[in-house]
Coordinates of C-alpha atoms in Angstrom, one line a residue:
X1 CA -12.0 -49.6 -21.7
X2 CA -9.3 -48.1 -19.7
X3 CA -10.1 -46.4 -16.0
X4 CA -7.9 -43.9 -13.8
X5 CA -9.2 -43.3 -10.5
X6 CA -7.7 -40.1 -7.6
X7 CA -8.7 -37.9 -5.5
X8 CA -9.1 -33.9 -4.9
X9 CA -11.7 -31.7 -2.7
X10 CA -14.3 -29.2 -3.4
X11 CA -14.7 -26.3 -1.2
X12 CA -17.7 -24.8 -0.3
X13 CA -17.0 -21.9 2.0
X14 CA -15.0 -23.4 5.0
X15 CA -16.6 -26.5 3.8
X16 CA -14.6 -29.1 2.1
X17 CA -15.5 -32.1 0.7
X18 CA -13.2 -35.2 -0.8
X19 CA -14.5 -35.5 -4.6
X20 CA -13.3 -38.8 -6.4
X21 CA -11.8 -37.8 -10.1
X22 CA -12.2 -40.6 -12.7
X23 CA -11.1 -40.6 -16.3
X24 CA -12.0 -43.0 -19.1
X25 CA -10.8 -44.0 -22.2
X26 CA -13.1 -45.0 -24.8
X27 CA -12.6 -46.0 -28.7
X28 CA -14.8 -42.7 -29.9
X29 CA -13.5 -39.5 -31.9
X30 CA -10.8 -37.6 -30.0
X31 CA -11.9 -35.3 -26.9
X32 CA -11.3 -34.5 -23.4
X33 CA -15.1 -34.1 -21.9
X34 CA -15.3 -33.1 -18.1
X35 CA -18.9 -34.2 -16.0
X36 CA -19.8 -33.8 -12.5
X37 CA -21.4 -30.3 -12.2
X38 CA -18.0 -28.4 -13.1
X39 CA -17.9 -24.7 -13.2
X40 CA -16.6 -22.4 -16.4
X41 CA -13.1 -22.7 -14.8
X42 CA -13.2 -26.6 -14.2
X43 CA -14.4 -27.0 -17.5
X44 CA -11.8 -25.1 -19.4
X45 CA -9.0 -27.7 -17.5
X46 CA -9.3 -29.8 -20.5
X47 CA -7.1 -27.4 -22.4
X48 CA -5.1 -26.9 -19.9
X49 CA -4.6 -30.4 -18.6
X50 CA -4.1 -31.6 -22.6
X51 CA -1.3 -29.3 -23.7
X52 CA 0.5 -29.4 -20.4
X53 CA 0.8 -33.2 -20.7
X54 CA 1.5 -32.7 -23.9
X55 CA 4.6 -29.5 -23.3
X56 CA 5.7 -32.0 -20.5
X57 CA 6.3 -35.0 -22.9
X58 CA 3.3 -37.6 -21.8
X59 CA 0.7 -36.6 -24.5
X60 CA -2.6 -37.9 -23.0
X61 CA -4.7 -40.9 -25.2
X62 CA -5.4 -39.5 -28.8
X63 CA -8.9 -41.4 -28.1
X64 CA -12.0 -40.0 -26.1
X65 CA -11.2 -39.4 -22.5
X66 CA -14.3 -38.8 -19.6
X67 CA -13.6 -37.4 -16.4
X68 CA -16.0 -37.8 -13.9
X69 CA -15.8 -35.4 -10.8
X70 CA -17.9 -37.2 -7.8
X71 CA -20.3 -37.0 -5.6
X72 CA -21.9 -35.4 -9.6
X73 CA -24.4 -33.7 -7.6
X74 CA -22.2 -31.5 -5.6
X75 CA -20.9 -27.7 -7.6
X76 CA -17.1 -27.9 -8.3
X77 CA -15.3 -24.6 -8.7
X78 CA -11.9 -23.5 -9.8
X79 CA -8.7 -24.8 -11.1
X80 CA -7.7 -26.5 -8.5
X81 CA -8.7 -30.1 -9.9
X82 CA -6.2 -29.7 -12.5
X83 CA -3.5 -31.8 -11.2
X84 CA -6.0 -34.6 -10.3
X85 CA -7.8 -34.7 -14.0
X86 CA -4.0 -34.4 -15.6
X87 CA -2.9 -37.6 -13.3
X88 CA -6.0 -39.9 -13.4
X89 CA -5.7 -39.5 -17.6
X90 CA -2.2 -40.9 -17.3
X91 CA -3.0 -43.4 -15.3
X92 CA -6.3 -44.8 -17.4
X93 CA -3.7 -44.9 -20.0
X94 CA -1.3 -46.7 -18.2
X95 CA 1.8 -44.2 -17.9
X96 CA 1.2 -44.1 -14.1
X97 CA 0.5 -46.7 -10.8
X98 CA -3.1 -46.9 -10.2
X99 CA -2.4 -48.0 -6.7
X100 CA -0.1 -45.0 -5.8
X101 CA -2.1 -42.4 -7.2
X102 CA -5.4 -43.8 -5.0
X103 CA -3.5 -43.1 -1.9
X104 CA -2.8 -39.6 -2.3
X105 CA -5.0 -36.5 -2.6
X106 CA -4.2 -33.7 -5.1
X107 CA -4.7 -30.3 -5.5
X108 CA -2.8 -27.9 -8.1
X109 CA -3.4 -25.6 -11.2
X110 CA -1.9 -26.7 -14.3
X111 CA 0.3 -23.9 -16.7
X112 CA 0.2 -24.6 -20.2
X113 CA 3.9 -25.6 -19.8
X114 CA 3.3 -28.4 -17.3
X115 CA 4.6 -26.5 -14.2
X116 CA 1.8 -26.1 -11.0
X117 CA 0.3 -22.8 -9.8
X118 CA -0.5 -22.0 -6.2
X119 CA -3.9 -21.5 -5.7
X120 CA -6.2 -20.5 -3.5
X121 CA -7.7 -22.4 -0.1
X122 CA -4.9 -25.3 0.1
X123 CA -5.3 -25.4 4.1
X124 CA -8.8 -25.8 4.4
X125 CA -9.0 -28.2 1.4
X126 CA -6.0 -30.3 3.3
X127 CA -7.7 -30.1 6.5
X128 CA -10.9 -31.3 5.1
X129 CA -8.7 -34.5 3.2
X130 CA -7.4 -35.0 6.6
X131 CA -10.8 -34.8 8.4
X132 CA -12.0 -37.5 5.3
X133 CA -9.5 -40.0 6.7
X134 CA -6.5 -39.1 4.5
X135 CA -3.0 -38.7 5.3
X136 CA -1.2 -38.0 2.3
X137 CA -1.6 -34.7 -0.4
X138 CA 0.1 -33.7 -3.1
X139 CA 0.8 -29.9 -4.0
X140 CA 2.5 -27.3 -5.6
X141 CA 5.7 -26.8 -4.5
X142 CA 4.7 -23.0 -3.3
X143 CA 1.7 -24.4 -1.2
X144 CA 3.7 -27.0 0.8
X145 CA 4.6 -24.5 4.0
X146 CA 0.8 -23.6 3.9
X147 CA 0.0 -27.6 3.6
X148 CA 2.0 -28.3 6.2
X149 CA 0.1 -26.2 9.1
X150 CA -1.9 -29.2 8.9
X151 CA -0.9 -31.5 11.5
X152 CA -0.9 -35.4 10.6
X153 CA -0.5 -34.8 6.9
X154 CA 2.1 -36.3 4.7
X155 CA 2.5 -33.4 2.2
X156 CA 4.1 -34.1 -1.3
X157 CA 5.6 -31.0 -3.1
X158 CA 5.4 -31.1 -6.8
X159 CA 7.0 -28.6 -9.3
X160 CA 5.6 -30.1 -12.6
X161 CA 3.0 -32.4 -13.7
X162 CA 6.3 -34.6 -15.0
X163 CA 7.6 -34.8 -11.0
X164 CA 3.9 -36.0 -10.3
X165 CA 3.6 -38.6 -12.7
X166 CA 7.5 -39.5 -11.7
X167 CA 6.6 -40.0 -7.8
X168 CA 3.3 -42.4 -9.0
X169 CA 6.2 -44.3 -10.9
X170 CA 5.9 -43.2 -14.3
X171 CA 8.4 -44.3 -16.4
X172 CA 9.8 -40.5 -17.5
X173 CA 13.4 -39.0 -17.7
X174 CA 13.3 -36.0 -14.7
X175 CA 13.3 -32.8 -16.3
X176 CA 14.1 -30.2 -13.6
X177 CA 12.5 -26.6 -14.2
X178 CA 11.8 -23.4 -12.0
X179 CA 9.4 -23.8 -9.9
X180 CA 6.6 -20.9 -10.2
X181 CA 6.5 -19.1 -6.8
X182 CA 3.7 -17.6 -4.9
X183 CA 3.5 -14.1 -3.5
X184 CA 5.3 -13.7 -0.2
X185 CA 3.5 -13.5 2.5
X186 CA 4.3 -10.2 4.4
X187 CA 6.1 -10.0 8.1
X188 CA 3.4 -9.1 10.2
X189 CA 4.6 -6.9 13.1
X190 CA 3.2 -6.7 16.2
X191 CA 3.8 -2.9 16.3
X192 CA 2.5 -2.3 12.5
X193 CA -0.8 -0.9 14.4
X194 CA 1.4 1.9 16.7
X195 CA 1.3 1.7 20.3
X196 CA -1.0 2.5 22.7
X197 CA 1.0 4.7 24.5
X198 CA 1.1 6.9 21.1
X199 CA -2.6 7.9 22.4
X200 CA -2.6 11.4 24.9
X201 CA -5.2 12.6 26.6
X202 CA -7.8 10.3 25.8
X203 CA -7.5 8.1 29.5
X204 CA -11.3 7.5 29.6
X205 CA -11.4 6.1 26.2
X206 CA -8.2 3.8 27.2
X207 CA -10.0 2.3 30.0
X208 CA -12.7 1.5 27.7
X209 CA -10.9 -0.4 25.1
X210 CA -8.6 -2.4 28.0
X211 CA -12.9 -3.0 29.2
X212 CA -14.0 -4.5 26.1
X213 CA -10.8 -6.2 24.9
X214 CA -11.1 -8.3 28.4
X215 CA -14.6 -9.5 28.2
X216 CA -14.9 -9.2 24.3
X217 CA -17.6 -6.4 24.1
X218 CA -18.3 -4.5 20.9
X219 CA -18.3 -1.0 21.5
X220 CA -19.5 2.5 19.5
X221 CA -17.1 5.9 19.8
X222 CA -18.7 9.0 19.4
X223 CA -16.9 11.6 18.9
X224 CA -15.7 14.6 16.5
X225 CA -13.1 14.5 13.6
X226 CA -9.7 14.6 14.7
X227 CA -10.4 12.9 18.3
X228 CA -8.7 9.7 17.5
X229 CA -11.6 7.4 17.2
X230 CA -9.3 5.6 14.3
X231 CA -6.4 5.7 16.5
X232 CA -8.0 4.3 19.0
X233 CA -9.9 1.6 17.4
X234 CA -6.4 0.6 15.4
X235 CA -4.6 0.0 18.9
X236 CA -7.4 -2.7 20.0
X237 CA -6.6 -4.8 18.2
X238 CA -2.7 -4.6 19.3
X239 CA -3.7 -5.3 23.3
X240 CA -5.8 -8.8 22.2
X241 CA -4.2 -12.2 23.6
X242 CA -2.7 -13.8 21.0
X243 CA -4.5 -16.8 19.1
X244 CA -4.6 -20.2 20.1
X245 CA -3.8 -23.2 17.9
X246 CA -7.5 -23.8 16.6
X247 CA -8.5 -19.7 16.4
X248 CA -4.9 -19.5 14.4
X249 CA -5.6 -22.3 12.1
X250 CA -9.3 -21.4 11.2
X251 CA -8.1 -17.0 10.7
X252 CA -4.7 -19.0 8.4
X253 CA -7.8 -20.9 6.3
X254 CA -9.8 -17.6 6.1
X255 CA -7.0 -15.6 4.6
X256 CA -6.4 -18.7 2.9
X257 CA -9.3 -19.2 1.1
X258 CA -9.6 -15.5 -0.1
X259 CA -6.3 -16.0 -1.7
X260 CA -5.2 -12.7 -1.8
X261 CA -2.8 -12.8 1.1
X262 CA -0.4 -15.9 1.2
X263 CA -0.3 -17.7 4.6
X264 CA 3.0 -18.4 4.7
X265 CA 5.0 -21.0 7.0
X266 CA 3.2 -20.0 10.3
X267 CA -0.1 -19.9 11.4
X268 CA -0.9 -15.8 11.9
X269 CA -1.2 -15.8 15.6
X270 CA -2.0 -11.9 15.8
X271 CA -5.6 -11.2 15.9
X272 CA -6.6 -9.3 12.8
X273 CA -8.2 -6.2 11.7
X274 CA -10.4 -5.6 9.4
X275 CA -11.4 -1.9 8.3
X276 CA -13.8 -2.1 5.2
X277 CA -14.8 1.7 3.8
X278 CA -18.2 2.8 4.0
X279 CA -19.3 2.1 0.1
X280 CA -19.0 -1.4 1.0
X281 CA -21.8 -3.6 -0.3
X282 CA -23.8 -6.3 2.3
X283 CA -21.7 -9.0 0.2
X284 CA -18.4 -7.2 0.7
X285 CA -19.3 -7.1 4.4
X286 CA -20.6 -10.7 5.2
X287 CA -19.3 -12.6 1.8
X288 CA -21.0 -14.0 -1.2
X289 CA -20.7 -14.2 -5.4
X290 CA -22.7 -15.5 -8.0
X291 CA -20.2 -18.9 -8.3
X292 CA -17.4 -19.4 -5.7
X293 CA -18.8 -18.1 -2.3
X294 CA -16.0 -15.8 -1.0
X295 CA -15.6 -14.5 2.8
X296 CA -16.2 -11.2 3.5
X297 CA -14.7 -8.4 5.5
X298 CA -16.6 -9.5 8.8
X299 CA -15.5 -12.8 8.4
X300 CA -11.8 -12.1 7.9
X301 CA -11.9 -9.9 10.8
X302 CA -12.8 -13.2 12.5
X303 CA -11.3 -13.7 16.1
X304 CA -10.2 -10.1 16.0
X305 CA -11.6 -6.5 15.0
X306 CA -13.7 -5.4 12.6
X307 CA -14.2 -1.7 12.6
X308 CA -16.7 0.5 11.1
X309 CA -15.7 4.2 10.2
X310 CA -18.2 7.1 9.8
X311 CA -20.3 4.4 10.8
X312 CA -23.9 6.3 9.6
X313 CA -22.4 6.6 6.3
X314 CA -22.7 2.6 5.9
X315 CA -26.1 1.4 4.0
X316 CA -28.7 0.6 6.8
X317 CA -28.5 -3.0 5.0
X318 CA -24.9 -3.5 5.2
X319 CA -24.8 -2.6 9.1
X320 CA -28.0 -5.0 9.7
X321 CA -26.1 -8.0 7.9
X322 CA -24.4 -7.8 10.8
X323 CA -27.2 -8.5 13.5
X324 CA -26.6 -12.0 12.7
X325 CA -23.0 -13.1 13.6
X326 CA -22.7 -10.6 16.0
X327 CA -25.2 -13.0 18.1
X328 CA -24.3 -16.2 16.6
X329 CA -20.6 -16.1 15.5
X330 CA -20.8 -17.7 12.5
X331 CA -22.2 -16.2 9.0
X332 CA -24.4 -18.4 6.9
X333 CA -24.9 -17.8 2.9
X334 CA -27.4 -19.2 1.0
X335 CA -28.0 -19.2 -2.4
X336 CA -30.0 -21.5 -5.1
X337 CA -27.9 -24.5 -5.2
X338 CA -25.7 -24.3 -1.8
X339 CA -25.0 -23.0 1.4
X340 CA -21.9 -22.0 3.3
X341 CA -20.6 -21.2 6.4
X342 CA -18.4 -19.1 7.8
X343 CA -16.7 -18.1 11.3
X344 CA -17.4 -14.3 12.3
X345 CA -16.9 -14.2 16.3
X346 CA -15.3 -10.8 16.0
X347 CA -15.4 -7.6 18.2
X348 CA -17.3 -4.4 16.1
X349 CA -16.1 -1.3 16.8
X350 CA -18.0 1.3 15.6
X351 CA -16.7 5.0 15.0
X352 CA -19.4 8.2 14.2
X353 CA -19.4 12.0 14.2
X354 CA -22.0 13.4 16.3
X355 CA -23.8 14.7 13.2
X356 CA -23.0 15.2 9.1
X357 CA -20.9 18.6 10.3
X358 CA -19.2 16.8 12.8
X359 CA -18.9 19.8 15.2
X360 CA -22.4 19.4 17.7
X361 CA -20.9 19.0 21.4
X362 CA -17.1 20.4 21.1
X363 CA -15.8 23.4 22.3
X364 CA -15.9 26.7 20.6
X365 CA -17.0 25.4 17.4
X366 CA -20.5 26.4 15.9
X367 CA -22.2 23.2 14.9
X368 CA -24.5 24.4 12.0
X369 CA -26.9 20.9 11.3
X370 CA -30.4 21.6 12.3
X371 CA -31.9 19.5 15.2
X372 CA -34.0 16.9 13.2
X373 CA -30.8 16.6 10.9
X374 CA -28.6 15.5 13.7
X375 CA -31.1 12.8 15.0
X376 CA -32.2 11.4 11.2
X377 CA -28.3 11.2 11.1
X378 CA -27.7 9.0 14.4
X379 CA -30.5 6.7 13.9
X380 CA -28.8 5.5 10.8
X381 CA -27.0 2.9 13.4
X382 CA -30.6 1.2 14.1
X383 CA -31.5 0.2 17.9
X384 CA -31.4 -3.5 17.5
X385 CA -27.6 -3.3 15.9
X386 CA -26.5 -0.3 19.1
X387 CA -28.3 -2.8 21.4
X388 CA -26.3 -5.5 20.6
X389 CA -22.9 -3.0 21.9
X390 CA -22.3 -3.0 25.6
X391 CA -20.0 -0.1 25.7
X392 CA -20.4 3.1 24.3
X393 CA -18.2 6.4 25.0
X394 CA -17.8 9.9 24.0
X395 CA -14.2 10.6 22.3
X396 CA -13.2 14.2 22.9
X397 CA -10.3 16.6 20.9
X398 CA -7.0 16.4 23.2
X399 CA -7.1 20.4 24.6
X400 CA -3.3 22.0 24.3
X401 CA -3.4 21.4 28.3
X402 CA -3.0 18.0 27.9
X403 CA -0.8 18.1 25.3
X404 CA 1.8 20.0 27.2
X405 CA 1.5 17.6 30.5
X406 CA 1.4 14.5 27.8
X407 CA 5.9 14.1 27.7
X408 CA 5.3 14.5 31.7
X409 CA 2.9 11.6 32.3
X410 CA 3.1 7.4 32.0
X411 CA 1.2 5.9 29.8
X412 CA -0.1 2.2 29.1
X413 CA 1.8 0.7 26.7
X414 CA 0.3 -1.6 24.2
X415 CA 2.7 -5.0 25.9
X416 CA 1.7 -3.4 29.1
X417 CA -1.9 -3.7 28.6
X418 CA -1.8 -6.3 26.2
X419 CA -0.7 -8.6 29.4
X420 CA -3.4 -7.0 31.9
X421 CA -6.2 -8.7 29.1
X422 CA -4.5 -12.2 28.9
X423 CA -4.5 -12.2 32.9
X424 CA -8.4 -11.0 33.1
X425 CA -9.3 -13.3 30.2
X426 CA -7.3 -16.3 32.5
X427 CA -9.5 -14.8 35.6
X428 CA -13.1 -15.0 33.6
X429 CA -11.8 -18.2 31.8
X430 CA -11.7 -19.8 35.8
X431 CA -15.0 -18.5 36.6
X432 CA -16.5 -19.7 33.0
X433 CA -15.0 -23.1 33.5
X434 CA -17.9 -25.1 33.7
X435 CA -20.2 -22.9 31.5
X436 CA -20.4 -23.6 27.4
X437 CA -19.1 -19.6 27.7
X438 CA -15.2 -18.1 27.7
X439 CA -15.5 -14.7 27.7
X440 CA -17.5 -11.9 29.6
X441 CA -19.2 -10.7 26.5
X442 CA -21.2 -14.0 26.0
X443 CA -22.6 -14.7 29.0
X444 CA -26.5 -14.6 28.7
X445 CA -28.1 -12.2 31.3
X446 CA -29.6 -15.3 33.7
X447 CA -26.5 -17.1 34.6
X448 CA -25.4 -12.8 35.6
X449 CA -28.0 -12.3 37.6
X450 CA -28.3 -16.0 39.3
X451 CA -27.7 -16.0 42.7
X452 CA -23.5 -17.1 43.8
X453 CA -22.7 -14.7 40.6
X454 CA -24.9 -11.5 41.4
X455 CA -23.3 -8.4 43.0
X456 CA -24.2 -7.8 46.3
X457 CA -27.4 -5.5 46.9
X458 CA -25.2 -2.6 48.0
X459 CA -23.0 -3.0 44.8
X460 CA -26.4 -3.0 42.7
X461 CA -28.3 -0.4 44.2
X462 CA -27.0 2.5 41.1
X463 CA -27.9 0.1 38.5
X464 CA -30.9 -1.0 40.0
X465 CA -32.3 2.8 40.6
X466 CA -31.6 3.2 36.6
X467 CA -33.8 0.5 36.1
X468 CA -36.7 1.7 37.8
X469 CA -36.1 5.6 36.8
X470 CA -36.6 3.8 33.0
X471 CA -32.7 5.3 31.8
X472 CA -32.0 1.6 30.8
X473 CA -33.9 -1.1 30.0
X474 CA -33.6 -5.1 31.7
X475 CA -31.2 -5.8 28.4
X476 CA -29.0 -2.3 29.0
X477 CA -29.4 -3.9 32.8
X478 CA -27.5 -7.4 31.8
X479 CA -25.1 -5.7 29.8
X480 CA -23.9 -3.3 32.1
X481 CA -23.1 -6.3 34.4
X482 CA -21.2 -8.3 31.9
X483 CA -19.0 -5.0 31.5
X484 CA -19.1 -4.6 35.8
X485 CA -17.6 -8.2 35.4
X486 CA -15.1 -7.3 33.0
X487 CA -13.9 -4.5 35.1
X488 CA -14.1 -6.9 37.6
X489 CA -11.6 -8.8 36.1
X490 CA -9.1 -6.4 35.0
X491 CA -8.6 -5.1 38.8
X492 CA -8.5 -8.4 40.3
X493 CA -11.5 -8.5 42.0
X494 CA -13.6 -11.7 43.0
X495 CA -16.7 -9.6 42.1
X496 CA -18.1 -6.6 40.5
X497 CA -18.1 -3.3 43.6
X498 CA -20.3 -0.4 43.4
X499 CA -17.5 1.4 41.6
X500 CA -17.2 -1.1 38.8
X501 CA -21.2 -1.0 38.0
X502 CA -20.6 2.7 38.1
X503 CA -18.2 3.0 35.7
X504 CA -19.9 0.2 33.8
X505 CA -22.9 2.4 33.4
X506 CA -20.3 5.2 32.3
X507 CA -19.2 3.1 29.4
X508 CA -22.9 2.2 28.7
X509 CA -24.6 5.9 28.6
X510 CA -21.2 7.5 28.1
X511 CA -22.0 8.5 24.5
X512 CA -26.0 10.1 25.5

C-alpha cells in the first residue's frame, strides 16, 4: 500500500477551510474513486485528473487509486481540488517528493491536456491557507497576481500539471506550453460613473447625497421620471473615500469568489456599485444556490452602493431580505447541510415614482392614478425597510430656468466633494474613537442623546416640538440627529446648530 498526502481548501461562502487530500494505491481492479462528501464537479476530477496525467506523460498507477478529501464530513465543491488529487496520485506512486508536496497548498483546475484553469475564489481560499498557518500555495499561472494580494504568502505559479510535479522533484523532461489565460480584468475608472458636476439644478438633492455619503445613511429619492434619481444615485458612489486595505481585500474576495469579474493585480480600492433590476429574485439579492452558495447583489455592493430602481416594482420579499444586513452588516445563508456568511455593510439607495403614472406632484402634468392606487403603490416599500433610511428627499424635473443659469453657475465636482466626505468621515472618526462605531450612520440613538454628545436645548427645540406634535416618532427622533451630526461634520462644526437639525428634518420628511 502506497500513500500520497497534500493539501487544498474548501470554501464555504467567505468561509475557507484547509481540507487534507489523500490518495491510495491498492492491488484491486483499476479505478480512480473520490470520498469525502465531493460534489458532481469534484467527482467528475477523476477523468480529468487521469487523462491529463496521462496527455502530460506521467500516466497515474494502472491499479485502484482512493482519494480521500478531509475533514469527510465537510461539502466539497468545484474543480478546484484538481491539481491537489492529480499531485497526491503521483506522489502515492512515487513520481513525486512526499515531503515537498506536504509543505505546499494547491488549488487549480485540470484541462484534459494537463495545462491549469483559473478558477474561481483563489484569494479567499489563499487567505484562508494563510489564516490555517500556511505560507506557501501553488496556482495557476493566471491566478498568481490575484494570489499575491495576500500578504505573507509564498505563491508558486504553475502552467501544467508536468511544471507541478517538476517543482516537487519529479524526475520529468520540462515540456514548455501556453499557458491558458484568464479574462482581463477591466480598468476601472474613477470617472466611469460621470461627475457630479454633470448634475444641474438639483442643489437640494446634492446636499443630500454629500449628507449620507459622510455619515453612511441609506437614503429613498422620490421623484418623477426623468428627474435624475439614476443620475444622482450613480454619482454616490463616485464622492465615497476610497477603501482601506482590509475593506479592499474583503470587496477583491467578493468579486473573487463570484468569478465573473477577474481581480486582477490590485486590490479594487473604488467602492462599488451595485444596480440589480427589479425582477431580481431574494437569492439574486442576498445570495444562495442549491450547491455552491454564491454572493449576491447586496453583498457585492459591500462597502459601497447598492441601489434599487423603481423600487415598488421589487417583490415585497426581495426588499425585506434586506431588513437584515442593513442592521447587521453581514448576510447569513442557511440551508440543510451548511451555513455561510457574507459581508453586506453597504449604503441602499432607493429610487421610486410617486405613483405607477409617475406624474402625481409635477408641474403641469395631469397625474391620472386614482387616490387608493397611488398609496397601495407606495406602501410596496414596507415601514420597517423605510424606517431603517434616515434621509429621504423629493427629486424634482430641472425647469428651462435652471437650465439656462446652469453654464453660469459652479458646481461641486465629484474630487471636490469626494474630499469634503474623507475630511467629515476623519472629523466623526475623532469623535467615534473610543466607541466600537466609525461612522454617523451607526451610532445607536443613546450614546446621541447622552449628555457631552446632545445638542444644546436651543439647537433641539424644532426637533423636540416634532416629537410632541406626533410628525415623527422617538426612532425618526434619533435618526434625524445622526443626519444633524453628519451635517455637523461636513461644515466643520464641533456640534449639530439649530440649522443643521433643521435641515436634518428636511432630508427626513423631505419626500412627505
Amino acid at each position: 500500500m502506497k500513500l500520497g498526502r497534500t493539501s487544498s481548501v474548501a470554501l464555504l461562502g467567505m468561509t475557507g477551510t484547509l481540507v487534507e487530500v489523500e490518495a491510495n494505491i491498492s492491488s484491486q481492479l483499476p479505478g480512480l474513486v473520490i470520498i469525502g462528501l465531493p460534489d458532481t464537479a469534484l467527482s467528475q476530477a477523476s477523468h480529468r485528473v487521469r487523462a491529463a496525467a496521462s496527455n502530460s506523460g506521467m500516466p497515474l498507477s494502472a491499479h485502484h487509486i482512493t482519494v480521500n478529501l478531509s475533514p469527510a464530513s465537510l461539502p466539497k465543491h468545484g474543480c478546484g481540488f484538481d491539481l491537489a488529487v492529480a499531485l497526491a496520485c503521483l506522489a502515492a506512486a512515487g513520481g513525486i517528493e512526499q515531503e515537498s508536496l506536504e509543505r505546499v497548498v494547491h488549488l487549480g483546475e485540470l484541462a484534459l491536456d494537463g495545462r491549469l484553469r483559473p478558477i474561481a475564489g483563489v484569494l479567499p481560499a489563499v487567505a484562508a491557507a494563510r489564516a490555517a498557518g500556511r505560507s506557501r500555495v501553488m496556482v495557476p499561472t493566471a491566478c498568481v497576481e490575484e494570489a499575491e494580494l495576500v500578504p505573507g504568502m509564498h505563491v508558486i505559479g504553475v502552467a501544467s500539471l508536468r511544471d507541478a510535479a517538476i517543482w516537487h522533484g519529479g524526475k520529468f523532461d520540462p515540456e514548455p506550453v501556453d499557458a491558458i489565460a484568464g479574462p482581463v480584468a477591466p480598468v476601472r475608472e474613477d470617472d466611469d460613473a460621470g461627475d457630479l458636476a454633470d448634475v444641474i439644478g438639483q442643489d437640494a438633492a446634492v446636499m443630500a447625497l454629500q449628507v449620507a455619503a459622510a455619515g453612511g445613511h441609506h437614503l429613498l429619492m422620490l421623484g418623477p421620471p426623468g428627474a435624475g434619481k439614476t443620475m444622482l444615485a450613480a454619482r454616490l458612489a463616485g464622492i465615497l473615500p476610497d477603501l482601506d486595505d482590509d475593506a479592499a481585500l474583503e470587496v477583491s474576495a467578493v468579486r473573487s469568489l463570484g468569478g465573473g469579474l477577474p481581480v486582477g493585480a490590485g486590490l479594487s480600492r473604488r467602492p462599488p456599485i451595485e444596480a440589480p433590476h427589479h425582477t431580481a429574485t431574494a437569492a439574486a439579492m442576498v445570495g444562495g444556490g442549491s450547491g455552491i452558495i454564491k454572493p449576491g447583489a447586496a453583498v457585492r455592493a459591500a462597502h459601497g452602493v447598492l441601489f434599487l430602481d423603481e423600487a415598488p416594482e421589487f417583490p415585497a420579499a426581495v426588499l425585506d431580505a434586506l431588513r437584515q444586513p442593513l442592521e447587521s452588516g453581514r448576510i447569513t445563508i442557511h440551508r440543510a447541510n451548511a451555513v455561510a456568511a457574507f459581508p453586506a455593510r453597504f449604503q441602499l439607495v432607493l429610487a421610486a415614482n410617486p405613483c405607477p403614472c409617475g406624474l402625481f406632484g409635477v408641474a403641469r402634468e395631469s397625474c391620472t392614478c386614482p387616490p387608493n392606487l397611488r398609496r397601495r403603490y407606495l406602501a410596496r416599500l414596507s415601514g420597517p425597510l423605510l424606517d431603517r433610511i434616515d434621509i429621504h428627499f423629493r427629486v424634482d424635473r430641472v425647469s428651462a430656468a435652471q437650465l439656462r443659469l446652469a453654464p453660469d453657475k459652479p458646481r461641486l465636482t465629484t474630487a471636490q466633494a469626494r474630499e469634503r466626505i474623507v475630511e467629515a468621515r476623519s472629523v466623526a472618526r475623532a469623535r467615534l474613537a473610543r466607541t466600537p462605531w466609525r461612522m454617523n450612520a451607526e451610532v445607536p440613538g443613546r450614546w446621541l442623546r447622552s449628555d457631552g454628545v446632545r445638542p444644546s436645548s436651543s439647537s433641539l427645540a424644532a426637533l423636540d416640538r416634532a416629537l410632541e406634535r406626533g410628525v415623527i416618532t422617538m426612532r425618526g427622533y434619533d435618526r434625524i440627529l445622526r443626519v444633524a451630526w453628519s451635517i455637523a461634520d461636513l461644515d466643520g462644526a464641533s456640534a449639530p446648530s439649530a440649522e443643521h437639525l433643521g435641515q436634518a428634518i428636511f432630508l427626513r420628511k423631505g419626500s412627505s
